[in-house]
Short mmCIF file of C-alpha atoms in Angstrom, two decimals:
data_model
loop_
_atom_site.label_atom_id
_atom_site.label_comp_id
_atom_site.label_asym_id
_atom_site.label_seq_id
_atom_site.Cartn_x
_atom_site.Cartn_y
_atom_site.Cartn_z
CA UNK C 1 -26.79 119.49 -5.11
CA UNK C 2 -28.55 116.07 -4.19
CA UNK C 3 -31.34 116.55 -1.62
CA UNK C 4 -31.53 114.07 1.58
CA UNK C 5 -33.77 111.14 0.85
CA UNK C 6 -34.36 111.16 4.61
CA UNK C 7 -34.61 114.28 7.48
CA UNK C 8 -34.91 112.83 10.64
CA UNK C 9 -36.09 115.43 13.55
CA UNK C 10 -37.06 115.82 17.28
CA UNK C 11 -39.52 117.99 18.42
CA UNK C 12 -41.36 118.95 21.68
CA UNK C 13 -45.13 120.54 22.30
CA UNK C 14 -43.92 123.83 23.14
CA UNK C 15 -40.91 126.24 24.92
CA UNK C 16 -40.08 124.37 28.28
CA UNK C 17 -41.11 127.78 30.08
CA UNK C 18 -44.43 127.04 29.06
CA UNK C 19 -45.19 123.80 28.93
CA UNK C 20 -43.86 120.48 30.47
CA UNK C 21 -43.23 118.94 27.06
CA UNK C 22 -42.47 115.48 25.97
CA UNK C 23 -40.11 114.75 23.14
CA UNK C 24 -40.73 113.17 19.77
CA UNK C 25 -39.32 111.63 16.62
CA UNK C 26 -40.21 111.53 12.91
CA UNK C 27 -38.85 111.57 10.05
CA UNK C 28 -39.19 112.92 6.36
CA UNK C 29 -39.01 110.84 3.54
CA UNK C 30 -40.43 110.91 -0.15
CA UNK C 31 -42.75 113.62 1.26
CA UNK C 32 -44.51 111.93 3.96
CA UNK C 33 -44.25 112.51 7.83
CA UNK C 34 -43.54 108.84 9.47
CA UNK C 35 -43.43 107.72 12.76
CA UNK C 36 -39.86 106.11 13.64
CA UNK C 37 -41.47 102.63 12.98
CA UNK C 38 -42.29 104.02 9.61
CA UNK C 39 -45.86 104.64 9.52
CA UNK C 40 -46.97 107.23 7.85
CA UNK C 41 -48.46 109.99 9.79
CA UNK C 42 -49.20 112.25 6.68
CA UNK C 43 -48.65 111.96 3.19
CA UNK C 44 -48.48 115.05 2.44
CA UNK C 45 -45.94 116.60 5.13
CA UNK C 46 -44.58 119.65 3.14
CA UNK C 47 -48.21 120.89 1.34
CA UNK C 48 -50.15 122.02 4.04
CA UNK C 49 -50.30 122.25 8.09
CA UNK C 50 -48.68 119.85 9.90
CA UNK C 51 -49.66 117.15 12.02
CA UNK C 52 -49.90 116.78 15.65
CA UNK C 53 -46.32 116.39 17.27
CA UNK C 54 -48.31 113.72 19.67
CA UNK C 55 -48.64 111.74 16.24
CA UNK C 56 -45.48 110.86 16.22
CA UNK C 57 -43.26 108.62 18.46
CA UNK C 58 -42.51 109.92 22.16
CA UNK C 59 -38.70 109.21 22.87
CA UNK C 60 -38.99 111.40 26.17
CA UNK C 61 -42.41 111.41 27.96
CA UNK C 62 -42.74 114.69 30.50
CA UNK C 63 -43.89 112.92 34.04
CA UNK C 64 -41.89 109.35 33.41
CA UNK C 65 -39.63 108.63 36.47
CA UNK C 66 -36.28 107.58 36.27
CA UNK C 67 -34.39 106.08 39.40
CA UNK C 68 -37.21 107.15 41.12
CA UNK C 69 -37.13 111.14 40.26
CA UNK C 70 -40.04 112.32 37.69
CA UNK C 71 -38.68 114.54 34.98
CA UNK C 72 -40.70 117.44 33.47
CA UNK C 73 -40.27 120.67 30.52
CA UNK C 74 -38.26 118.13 28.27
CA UNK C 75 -35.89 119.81 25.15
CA UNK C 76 -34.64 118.78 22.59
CA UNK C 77 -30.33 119.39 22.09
CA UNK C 78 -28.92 117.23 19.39
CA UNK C 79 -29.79 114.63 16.80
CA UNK C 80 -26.98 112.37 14.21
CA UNK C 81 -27.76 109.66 12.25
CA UNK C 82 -24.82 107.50 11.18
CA UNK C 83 -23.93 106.51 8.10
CA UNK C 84 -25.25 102.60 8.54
CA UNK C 85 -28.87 104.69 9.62
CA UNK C 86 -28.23 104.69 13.50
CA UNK C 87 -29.59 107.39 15.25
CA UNK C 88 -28.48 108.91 18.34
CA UNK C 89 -30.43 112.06 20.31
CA UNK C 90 -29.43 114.07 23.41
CA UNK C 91 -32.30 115.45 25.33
CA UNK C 92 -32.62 117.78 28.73
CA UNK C 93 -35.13 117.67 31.07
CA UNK C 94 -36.16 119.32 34.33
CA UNK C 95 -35.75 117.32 37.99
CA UNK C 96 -37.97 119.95 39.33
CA UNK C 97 -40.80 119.59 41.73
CA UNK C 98 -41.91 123.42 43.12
CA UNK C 99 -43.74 123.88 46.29
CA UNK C 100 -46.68 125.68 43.94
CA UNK C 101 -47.52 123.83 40.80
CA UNK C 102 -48.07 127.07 39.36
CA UNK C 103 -44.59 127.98 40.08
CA UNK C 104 -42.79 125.64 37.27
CA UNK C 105 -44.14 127.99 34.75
CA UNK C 106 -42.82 131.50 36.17
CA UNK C 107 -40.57 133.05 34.40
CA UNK C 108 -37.95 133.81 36.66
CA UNK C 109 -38.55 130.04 38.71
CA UNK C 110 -35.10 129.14 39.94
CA UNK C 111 -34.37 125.67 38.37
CA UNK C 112 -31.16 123.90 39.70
CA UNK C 113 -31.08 121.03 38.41
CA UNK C 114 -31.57 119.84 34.63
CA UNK C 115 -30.57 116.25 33.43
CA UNK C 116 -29.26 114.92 30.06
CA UNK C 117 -30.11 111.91 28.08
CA UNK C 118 -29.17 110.14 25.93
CA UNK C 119 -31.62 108.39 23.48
CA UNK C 120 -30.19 105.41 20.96
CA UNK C 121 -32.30 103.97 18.26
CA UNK C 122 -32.29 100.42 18.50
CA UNK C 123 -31.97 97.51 16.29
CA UNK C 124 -36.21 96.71 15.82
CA UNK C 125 -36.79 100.45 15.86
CA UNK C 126 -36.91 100.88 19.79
CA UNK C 127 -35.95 103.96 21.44
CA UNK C 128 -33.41 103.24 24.18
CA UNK C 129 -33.38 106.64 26.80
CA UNK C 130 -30.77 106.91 29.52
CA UNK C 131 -30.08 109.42 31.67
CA UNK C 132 -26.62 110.80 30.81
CA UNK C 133 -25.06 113.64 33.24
CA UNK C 134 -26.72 116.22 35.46
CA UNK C 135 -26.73 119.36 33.59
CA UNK C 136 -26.67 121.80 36.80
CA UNK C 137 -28.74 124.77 36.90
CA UNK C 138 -30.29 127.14 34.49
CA UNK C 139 -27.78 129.62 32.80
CA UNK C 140 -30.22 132.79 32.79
CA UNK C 141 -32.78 133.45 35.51
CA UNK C 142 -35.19 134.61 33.03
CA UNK C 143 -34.34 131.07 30.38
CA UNK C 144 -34.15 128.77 33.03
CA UNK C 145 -34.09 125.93 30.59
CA UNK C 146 -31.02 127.14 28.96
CA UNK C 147 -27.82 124.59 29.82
CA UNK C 148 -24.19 124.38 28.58
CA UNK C 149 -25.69 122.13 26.08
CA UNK C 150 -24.20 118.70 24.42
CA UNK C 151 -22.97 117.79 20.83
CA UNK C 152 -22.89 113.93 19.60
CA UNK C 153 -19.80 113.70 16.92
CA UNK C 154 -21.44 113.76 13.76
CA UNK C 155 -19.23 110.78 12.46
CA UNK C 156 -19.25 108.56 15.80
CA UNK C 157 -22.29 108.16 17.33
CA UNK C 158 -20.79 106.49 20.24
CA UNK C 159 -18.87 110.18 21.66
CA UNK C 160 -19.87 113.11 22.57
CA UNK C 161 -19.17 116.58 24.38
CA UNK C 162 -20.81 117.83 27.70
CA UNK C 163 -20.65 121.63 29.16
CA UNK C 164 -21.35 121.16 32.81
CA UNK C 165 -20.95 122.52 36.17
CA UNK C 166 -21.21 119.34 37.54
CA UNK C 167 -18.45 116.99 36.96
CA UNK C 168 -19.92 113.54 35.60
CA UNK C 169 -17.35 111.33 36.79
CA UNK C 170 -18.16 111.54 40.81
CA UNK C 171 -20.94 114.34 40.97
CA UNK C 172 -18.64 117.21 42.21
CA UNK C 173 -20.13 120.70 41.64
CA UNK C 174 -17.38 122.49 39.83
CA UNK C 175 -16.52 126.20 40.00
CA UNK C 176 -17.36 126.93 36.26
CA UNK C 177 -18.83 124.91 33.36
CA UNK C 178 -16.54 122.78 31.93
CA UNK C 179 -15.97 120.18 28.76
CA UNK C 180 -16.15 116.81 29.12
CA UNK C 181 -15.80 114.16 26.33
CA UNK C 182 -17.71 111.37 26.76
CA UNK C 183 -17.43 107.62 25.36
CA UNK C 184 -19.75 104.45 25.31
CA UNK C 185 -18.58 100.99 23.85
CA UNK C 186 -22.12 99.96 24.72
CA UNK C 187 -24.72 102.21 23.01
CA UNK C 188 -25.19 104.53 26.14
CA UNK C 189 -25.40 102.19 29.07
CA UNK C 190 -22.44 103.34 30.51
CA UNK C 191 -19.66 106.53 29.58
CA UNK C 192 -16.07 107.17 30.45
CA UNK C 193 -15.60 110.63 31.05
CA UNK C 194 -12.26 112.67 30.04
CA UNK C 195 -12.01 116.54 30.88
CA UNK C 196 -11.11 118.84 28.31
CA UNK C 197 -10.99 121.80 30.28
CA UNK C 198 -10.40 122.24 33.95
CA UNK C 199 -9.81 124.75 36.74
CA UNK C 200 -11.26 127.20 34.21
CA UNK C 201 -12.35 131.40 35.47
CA UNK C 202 -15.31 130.95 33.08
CA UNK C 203 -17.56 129.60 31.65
CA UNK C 204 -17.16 126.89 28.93
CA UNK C 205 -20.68 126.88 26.59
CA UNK C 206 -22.57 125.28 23.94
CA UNK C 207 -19.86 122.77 22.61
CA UNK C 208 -19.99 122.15 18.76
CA UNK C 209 -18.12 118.92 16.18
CA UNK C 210 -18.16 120.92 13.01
CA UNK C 211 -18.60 118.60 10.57
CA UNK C 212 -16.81 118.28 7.16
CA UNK C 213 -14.03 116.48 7.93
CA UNK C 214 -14.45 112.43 8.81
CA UNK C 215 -10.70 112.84 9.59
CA UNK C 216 -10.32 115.26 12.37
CA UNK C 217 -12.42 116.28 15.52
CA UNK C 218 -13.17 120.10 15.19
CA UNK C 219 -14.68 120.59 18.75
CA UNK C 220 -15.91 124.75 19.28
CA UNK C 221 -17.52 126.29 22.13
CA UNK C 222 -17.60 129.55 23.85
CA UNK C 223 -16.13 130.55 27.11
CA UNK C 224 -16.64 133.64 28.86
CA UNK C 225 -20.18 134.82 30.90
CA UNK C 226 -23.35 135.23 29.05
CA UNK C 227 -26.11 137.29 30.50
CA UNK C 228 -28.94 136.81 28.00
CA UNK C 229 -28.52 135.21 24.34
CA UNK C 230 -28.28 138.74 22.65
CA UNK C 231 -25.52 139.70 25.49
CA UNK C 232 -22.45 138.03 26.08
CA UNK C 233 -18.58 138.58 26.65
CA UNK C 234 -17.08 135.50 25.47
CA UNK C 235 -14.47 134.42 22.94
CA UNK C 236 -14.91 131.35 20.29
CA UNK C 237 -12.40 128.54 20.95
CA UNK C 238 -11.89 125.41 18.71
CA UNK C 239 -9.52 122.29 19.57
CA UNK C 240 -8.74 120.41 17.04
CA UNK C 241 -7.22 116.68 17.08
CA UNK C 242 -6.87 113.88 14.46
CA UNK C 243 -9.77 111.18 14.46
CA UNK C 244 -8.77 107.87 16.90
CA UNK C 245 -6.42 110.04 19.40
#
């Protein structure tokens, strides 16, 4: 089998719980380590230790302030390059500002609301970050960075699918996480939102596009209550629908 000439990736500093990370890009090709402009950060990428992650590009500073709220603890979600070399990148942050600095780091810190973006690579080889749905609070008291999580369709770059408790159309805090599919006809400025579940007695978690097929949308998640990632009563679901309906 054929390797990749290029890996793109996104990486952070550390686990959110630790540290208020940024995010950053790179990519792998012909060995080296570059920079999303294409420098090379090192030659060498796959012989010895690795670089600095603050080498590379920052698509996601911790601290930067978007309509006027700073965001902190940064993750990465999802990453898809398209077939004409667009790249598109969802990313969570924190909207958290404790009474006690020193409270953002405990464990068991109550965090209640998380934001998604969206980050589009553009034309020129300029990030473009947006915010793209609040993300509600943390599933687990003890991983309160863990979300309902987003997936971009691996064959359009311009849809995606959202578990929230927070429904992204008006704001309304919703019973249960749900499934929303998202749209953009203009690179992430601005989304139409369509429900794919609704009035749901669970939760609906960690929405997947298998890829595999360019023909057909395989969308999976889980639905059912999770109490920790090794513990969980839930049930695999998968919808599946021609590409273009």
């Amino acid at each position: 089998m054929s390797q990749p000439a290029r890996v793109d990736l996104i990486t952070t500093d550390h686990h959110p719980r630790d540290y208020s990370n940024s995010i950053y890009h790179g990519y792998l090709e012909g060995g080296a380590l570059h920079r999303t402009d294409g420098t090379i950060v090192d030659k060498v990428a796959l012989d010895a230790d690795a670089p600095s992650q603050v080498e590379l590009t920052t698509v996601l500073a911790a601290d930067s302030v978007w309509d006027g709220e700073p965001m902190t603890h940064c993750w990465t979600i999802d990453l898809r390059r398209g077939e004409d070399g667009s790249l598109a990148a969802v990313l969570l942050a924190r909207r958290d500002t404790p009474e006690r600095p020193e409270d953002a780091f405990a464990r068991e810190h109550p965090v209640p609301d998380h934001r998604f973006f969206y980050a589009r690579l553009a034309p020129g080889g300029t990030w473009q970050v947006r915010q793209l749905a609040k993300a509600g609070h943390g599933l687990l008291t003890h991983e309160n960075d863990y979300t309902g999580l987003v997936a971009i369709d691996p064959y359009d770059l311009d849809s995606l699918y959202v578990s929230t408790p927070i429904d992204p159309r008006d704001g309304t805090a919703l019973e249960h996480h749900e499934i929303f599919h998202g749209r953009t006809a203009d690179a992430g400025i601005g989304w139409t939102w369509t429900p794919v579940t609704e009035r749901s007695i669970v939760d609906n978690l960690r929405p997947i596009v298998a890829a595999g097929d360019p023909g057909r949308v395989p969308l999976l998640w889980f639905r059912g209550t999770m109490t920790a990632s090794q513990h969980y009563a839930c049930e695999v679901v998968l919808l599946e629908s021609p590409r273009g309906r």
